[in-house]
Tab-separated table of C-alpha atoms in Angstrom:
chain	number	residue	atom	x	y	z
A	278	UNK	CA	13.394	6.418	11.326
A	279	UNK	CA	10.247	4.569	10.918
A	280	UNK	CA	10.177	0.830	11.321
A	281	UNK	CA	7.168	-2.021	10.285
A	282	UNK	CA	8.107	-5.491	10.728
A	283	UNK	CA	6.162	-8.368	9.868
A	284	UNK	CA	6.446	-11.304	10.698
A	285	UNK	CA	6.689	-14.487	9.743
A	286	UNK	CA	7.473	-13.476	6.540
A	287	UNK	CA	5.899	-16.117	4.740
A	288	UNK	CA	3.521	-19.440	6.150
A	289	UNK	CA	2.408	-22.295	4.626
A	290	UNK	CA	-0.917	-24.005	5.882
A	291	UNK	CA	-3.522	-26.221	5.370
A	292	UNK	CA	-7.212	-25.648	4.956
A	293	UNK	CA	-8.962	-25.170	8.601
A	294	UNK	CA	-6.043	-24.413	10.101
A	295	UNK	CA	-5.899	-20.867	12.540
A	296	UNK	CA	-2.581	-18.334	11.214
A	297	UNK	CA	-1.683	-15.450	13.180
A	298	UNK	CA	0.360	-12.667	11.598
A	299	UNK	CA	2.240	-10.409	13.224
A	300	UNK	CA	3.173	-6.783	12.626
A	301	UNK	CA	5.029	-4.381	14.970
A	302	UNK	CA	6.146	-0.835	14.557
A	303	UNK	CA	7.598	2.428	15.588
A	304	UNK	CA	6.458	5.098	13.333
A	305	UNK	CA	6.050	8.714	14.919
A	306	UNK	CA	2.759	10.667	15.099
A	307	UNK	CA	0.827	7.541	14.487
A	308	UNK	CA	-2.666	8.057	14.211
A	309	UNK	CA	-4.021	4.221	13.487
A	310	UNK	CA	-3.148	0.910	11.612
A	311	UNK	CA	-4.681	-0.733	9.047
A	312	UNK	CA	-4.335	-4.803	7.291
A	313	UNK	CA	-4.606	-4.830	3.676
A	314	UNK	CA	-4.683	-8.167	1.542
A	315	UNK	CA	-2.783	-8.650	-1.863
A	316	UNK	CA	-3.537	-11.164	-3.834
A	317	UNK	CA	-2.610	-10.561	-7.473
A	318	UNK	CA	-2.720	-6.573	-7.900
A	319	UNK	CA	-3.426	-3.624	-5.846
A	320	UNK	CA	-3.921	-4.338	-1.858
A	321	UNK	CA	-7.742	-4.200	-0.819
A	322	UNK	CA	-8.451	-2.802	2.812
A	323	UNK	CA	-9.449	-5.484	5.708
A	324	UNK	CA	-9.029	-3.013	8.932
A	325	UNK	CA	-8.541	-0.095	10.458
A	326	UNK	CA	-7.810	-0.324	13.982
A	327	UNK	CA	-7.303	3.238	16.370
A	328	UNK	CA	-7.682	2.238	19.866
A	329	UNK	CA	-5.972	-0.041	21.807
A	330	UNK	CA	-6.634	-3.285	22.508
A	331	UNK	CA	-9.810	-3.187	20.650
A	332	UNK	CA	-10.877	-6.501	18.762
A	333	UNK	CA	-11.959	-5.751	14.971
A	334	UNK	CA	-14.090	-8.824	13.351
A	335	UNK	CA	-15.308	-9.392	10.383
A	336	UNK	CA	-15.915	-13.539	9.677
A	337	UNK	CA	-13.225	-15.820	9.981
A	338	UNK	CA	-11.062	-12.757	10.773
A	339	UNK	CA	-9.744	-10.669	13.839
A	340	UNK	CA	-7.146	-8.013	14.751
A	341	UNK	CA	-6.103	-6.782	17.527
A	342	UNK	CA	-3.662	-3.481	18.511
A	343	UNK	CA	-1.675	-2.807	21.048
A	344	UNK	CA	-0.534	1.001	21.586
A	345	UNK	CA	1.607	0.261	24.320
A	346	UNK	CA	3.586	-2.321	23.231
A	347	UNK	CA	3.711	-0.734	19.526
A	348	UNK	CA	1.989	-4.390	17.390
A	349	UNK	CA	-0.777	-5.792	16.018
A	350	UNK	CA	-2.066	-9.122	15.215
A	351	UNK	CA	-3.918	-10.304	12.305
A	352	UNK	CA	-6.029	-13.805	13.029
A	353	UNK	CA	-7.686	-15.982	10.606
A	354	UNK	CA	-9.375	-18.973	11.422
A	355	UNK	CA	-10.840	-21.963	9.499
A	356	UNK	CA	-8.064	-20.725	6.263
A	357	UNK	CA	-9.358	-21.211	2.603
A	358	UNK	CA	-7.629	-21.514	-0.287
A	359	UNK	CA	-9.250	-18.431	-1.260
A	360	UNK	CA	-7.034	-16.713	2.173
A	361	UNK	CA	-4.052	-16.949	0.300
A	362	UNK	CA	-2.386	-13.703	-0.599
A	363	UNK	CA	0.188	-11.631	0.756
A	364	UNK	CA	-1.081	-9.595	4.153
A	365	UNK	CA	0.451	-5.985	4.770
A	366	UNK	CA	0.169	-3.783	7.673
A	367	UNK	CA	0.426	-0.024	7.747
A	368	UNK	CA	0.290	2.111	10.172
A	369	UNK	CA	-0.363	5.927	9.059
A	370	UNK	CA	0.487	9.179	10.252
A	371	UNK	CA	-1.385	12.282	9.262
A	372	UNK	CA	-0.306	11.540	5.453
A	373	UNK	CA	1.363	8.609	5.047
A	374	UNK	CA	0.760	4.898	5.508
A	375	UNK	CA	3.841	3.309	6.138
A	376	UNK	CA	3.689	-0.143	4.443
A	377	UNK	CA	5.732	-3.726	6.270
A	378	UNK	CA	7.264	-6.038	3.655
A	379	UNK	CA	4.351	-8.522	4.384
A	380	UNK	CA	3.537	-12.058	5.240
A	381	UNK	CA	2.897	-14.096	2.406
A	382	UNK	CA	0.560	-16.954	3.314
A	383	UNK	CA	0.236	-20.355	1.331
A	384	UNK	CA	-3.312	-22.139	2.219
A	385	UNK	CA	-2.945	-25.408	0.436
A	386	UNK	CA	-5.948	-28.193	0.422
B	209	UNK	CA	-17.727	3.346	-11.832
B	210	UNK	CA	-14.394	3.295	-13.397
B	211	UNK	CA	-12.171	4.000	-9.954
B	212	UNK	CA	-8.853	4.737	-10.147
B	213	UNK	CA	-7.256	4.121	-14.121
B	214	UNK	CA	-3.896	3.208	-14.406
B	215	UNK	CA	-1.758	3.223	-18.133
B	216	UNK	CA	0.303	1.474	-18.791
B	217	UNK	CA	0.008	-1.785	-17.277
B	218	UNK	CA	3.576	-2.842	-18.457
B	219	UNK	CA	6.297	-1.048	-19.904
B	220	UNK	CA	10.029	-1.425	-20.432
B	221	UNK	CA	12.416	1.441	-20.689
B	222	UNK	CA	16.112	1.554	-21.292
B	223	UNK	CA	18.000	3.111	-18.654
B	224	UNK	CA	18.507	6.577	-19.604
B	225	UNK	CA	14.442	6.916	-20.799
B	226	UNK	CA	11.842	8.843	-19.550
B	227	UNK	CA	7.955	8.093	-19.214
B	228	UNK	CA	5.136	9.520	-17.950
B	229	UNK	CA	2.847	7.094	-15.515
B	230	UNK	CA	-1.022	7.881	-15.890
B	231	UNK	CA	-3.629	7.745	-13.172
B	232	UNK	CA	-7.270	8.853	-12.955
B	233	UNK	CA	-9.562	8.959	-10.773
B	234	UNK	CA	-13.224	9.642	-11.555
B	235	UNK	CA	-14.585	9.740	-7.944
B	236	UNK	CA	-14.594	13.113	-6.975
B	237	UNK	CA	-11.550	12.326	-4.635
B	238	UNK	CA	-9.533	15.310	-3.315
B	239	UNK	CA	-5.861	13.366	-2.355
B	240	UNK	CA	-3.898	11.188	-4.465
B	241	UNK	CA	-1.090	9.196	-3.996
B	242	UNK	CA	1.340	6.929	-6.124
B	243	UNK	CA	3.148	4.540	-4.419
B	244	UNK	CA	6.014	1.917	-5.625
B	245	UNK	CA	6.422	-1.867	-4.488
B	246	UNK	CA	9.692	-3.710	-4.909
B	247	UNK	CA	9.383	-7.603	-5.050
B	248	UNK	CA	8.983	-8.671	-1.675
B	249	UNK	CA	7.830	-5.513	0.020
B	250	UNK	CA	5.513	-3.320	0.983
B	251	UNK	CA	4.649	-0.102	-0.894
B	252	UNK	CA	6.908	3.208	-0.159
B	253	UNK	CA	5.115	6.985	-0.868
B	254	UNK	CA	6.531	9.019	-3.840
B	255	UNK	CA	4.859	11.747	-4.171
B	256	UNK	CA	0.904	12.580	-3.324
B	257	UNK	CA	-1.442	15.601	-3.923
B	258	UNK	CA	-4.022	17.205	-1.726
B	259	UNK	CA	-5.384	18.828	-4.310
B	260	UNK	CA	-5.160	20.375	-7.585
B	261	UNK	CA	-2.048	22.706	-8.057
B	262	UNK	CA	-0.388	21.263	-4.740
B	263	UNK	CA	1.968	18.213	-4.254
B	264	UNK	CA	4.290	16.905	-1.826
B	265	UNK	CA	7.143	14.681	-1.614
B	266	UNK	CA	6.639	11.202	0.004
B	267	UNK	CA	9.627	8.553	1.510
B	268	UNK	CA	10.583	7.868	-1.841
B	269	UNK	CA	10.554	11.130	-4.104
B	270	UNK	CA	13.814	11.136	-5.729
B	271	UNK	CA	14.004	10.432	-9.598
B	272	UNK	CA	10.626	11.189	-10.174
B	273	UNK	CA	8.467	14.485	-10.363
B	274	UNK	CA	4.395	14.626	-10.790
B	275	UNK	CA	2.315	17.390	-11.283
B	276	UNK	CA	-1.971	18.047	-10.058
B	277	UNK	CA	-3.437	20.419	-12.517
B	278	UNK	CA	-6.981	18.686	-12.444
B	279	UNK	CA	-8.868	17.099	-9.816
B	280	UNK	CA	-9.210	13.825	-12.061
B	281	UNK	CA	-5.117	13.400	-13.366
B	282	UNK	CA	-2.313	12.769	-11.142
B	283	UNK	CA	0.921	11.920	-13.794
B	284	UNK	CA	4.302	10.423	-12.587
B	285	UNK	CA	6.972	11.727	-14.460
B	286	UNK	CA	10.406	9.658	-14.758
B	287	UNK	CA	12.933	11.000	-16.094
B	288	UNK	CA	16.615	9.305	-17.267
B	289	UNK	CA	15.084	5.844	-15.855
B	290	UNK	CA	17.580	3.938	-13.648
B	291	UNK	CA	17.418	-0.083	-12.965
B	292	UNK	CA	16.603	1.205	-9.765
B	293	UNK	CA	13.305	2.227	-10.633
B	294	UNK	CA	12.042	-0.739	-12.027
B	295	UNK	CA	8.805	-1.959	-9.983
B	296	UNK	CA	5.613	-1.816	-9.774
B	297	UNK	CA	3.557	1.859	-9.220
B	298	UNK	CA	0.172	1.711	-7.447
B	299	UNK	CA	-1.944	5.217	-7.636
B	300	UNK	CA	-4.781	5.587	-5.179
B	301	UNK	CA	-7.002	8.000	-4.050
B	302	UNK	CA	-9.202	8.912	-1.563
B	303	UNK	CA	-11.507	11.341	-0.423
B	304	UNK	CA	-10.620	13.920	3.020
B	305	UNK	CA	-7.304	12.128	3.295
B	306	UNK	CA	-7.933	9.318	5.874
B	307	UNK	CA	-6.505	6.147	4.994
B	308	UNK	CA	-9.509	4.019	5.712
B	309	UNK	CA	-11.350	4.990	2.334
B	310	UNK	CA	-8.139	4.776	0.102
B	311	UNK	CA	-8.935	3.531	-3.557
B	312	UNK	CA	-5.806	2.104	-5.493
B	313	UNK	CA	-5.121	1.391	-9.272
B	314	UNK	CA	-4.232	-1.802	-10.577
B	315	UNK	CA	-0.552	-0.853	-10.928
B	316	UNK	CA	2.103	-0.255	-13.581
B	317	UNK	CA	4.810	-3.088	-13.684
B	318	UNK	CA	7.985	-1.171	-14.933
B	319	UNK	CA	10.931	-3.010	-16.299
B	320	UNK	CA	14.274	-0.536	-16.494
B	321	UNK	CA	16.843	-2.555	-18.734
């Protein structure tokens, strides 16, 4: 059966300071992963990662995924207010994404 | 551009009801998808459609049907409702299938009493 777990399942920071979110899995035929962010609705894309060990960037965030060892990582640095949301991973197979529960992450002033 | 339309935004049913969950999508896309989230986790696959005229069951199919007979429309059927079912429905859609260029509604919070 396929598995997603994030983790930790929720944080609470302070502006500036760096989170890292974690997401592993085991989900057959996977093809690639992707971080979404929720805030209040539906989940809006952040990455899609394929390869392994390749570094996505975009600003004040980073990913990372590792084939062999079945996980990804989801950095932001510098956290907002604005950051705060709930952060899914999925990884997909052919059809399906397969969604984790999510890290829910608190950036307070 | 409109996106992907979602009605209703809220509902509450009785157990024992049935409704019909609306999505459209007015981007040309060929697969659609609805999805549910219970509070606290991620979303789980009903049903989704790679076309007009042809669905398929997702992870979570059971309890609900749907049906593709335009590119555009892509209902979710309920039928005798069951606490079970209450939470919130996200369609989406995309375009080829990939899951980079997905496009999803603003969701349906349903409330089974």
């Amino acid at each position: 059966e396929d598995k997603v777990v994030q983790s930790p399942l929720s944080l609470v920071v302070h502006e500036g300071d760096t989170v890292t979110l974690n997401c592993s899995y085991e989900v057959t035929n996977f093809r690639s992963l992707l971080w979404y962010k929720q805030e209040k609705k539906a989940p809006t894309f952040l990455f899609m990662l394929t390869s392994s060990g390749i570094e996505k960037k975009s600003g004040r965030l980073s990913s990372i995924l590792d084939k062999k060892e079945l996980f990804s990582i989801l950095n932001i640095t510098a956290t907002q207010t604005g950051d705060s949301a709930v952060y899914l991973c999925a990884p997909y197979n052919n059809n399906d994404m397969r969604f984790g529960a999510g890290t829910r992450l608190t950036v307070k002033p | 551009n409109a996106g992907v339309t979602q009605t209703p935004k809220f509902r509450i049913l009785k157990i024992g009801q049935s409704m019909t969950l609306q999505c459209a999508q007015d981007m040309n896309h060929n697969y659609m998808y609805w999805y549910r989230q219970d509070p606290g986790m991620g979303l789980k696959l009903i049903y989704y459609s790679v076309g007009a005229g042809i669905t398929d069951k997702g992870e979570v199919p059971n309890g609900y049907n749907v049906s593709r007979s335009t590119t555009e429309d892509f209902p979710l059927r309920l039928e005798l409702a069951a606490p079970s079912q209450t939470s919130v429905y996200f369609c989406a859609s995309s375009y080829g299938g990939g899951p980079k260029g997905y496009t999803f509604g603003s969701g349906t919070r349903l409330t089974v009493v």
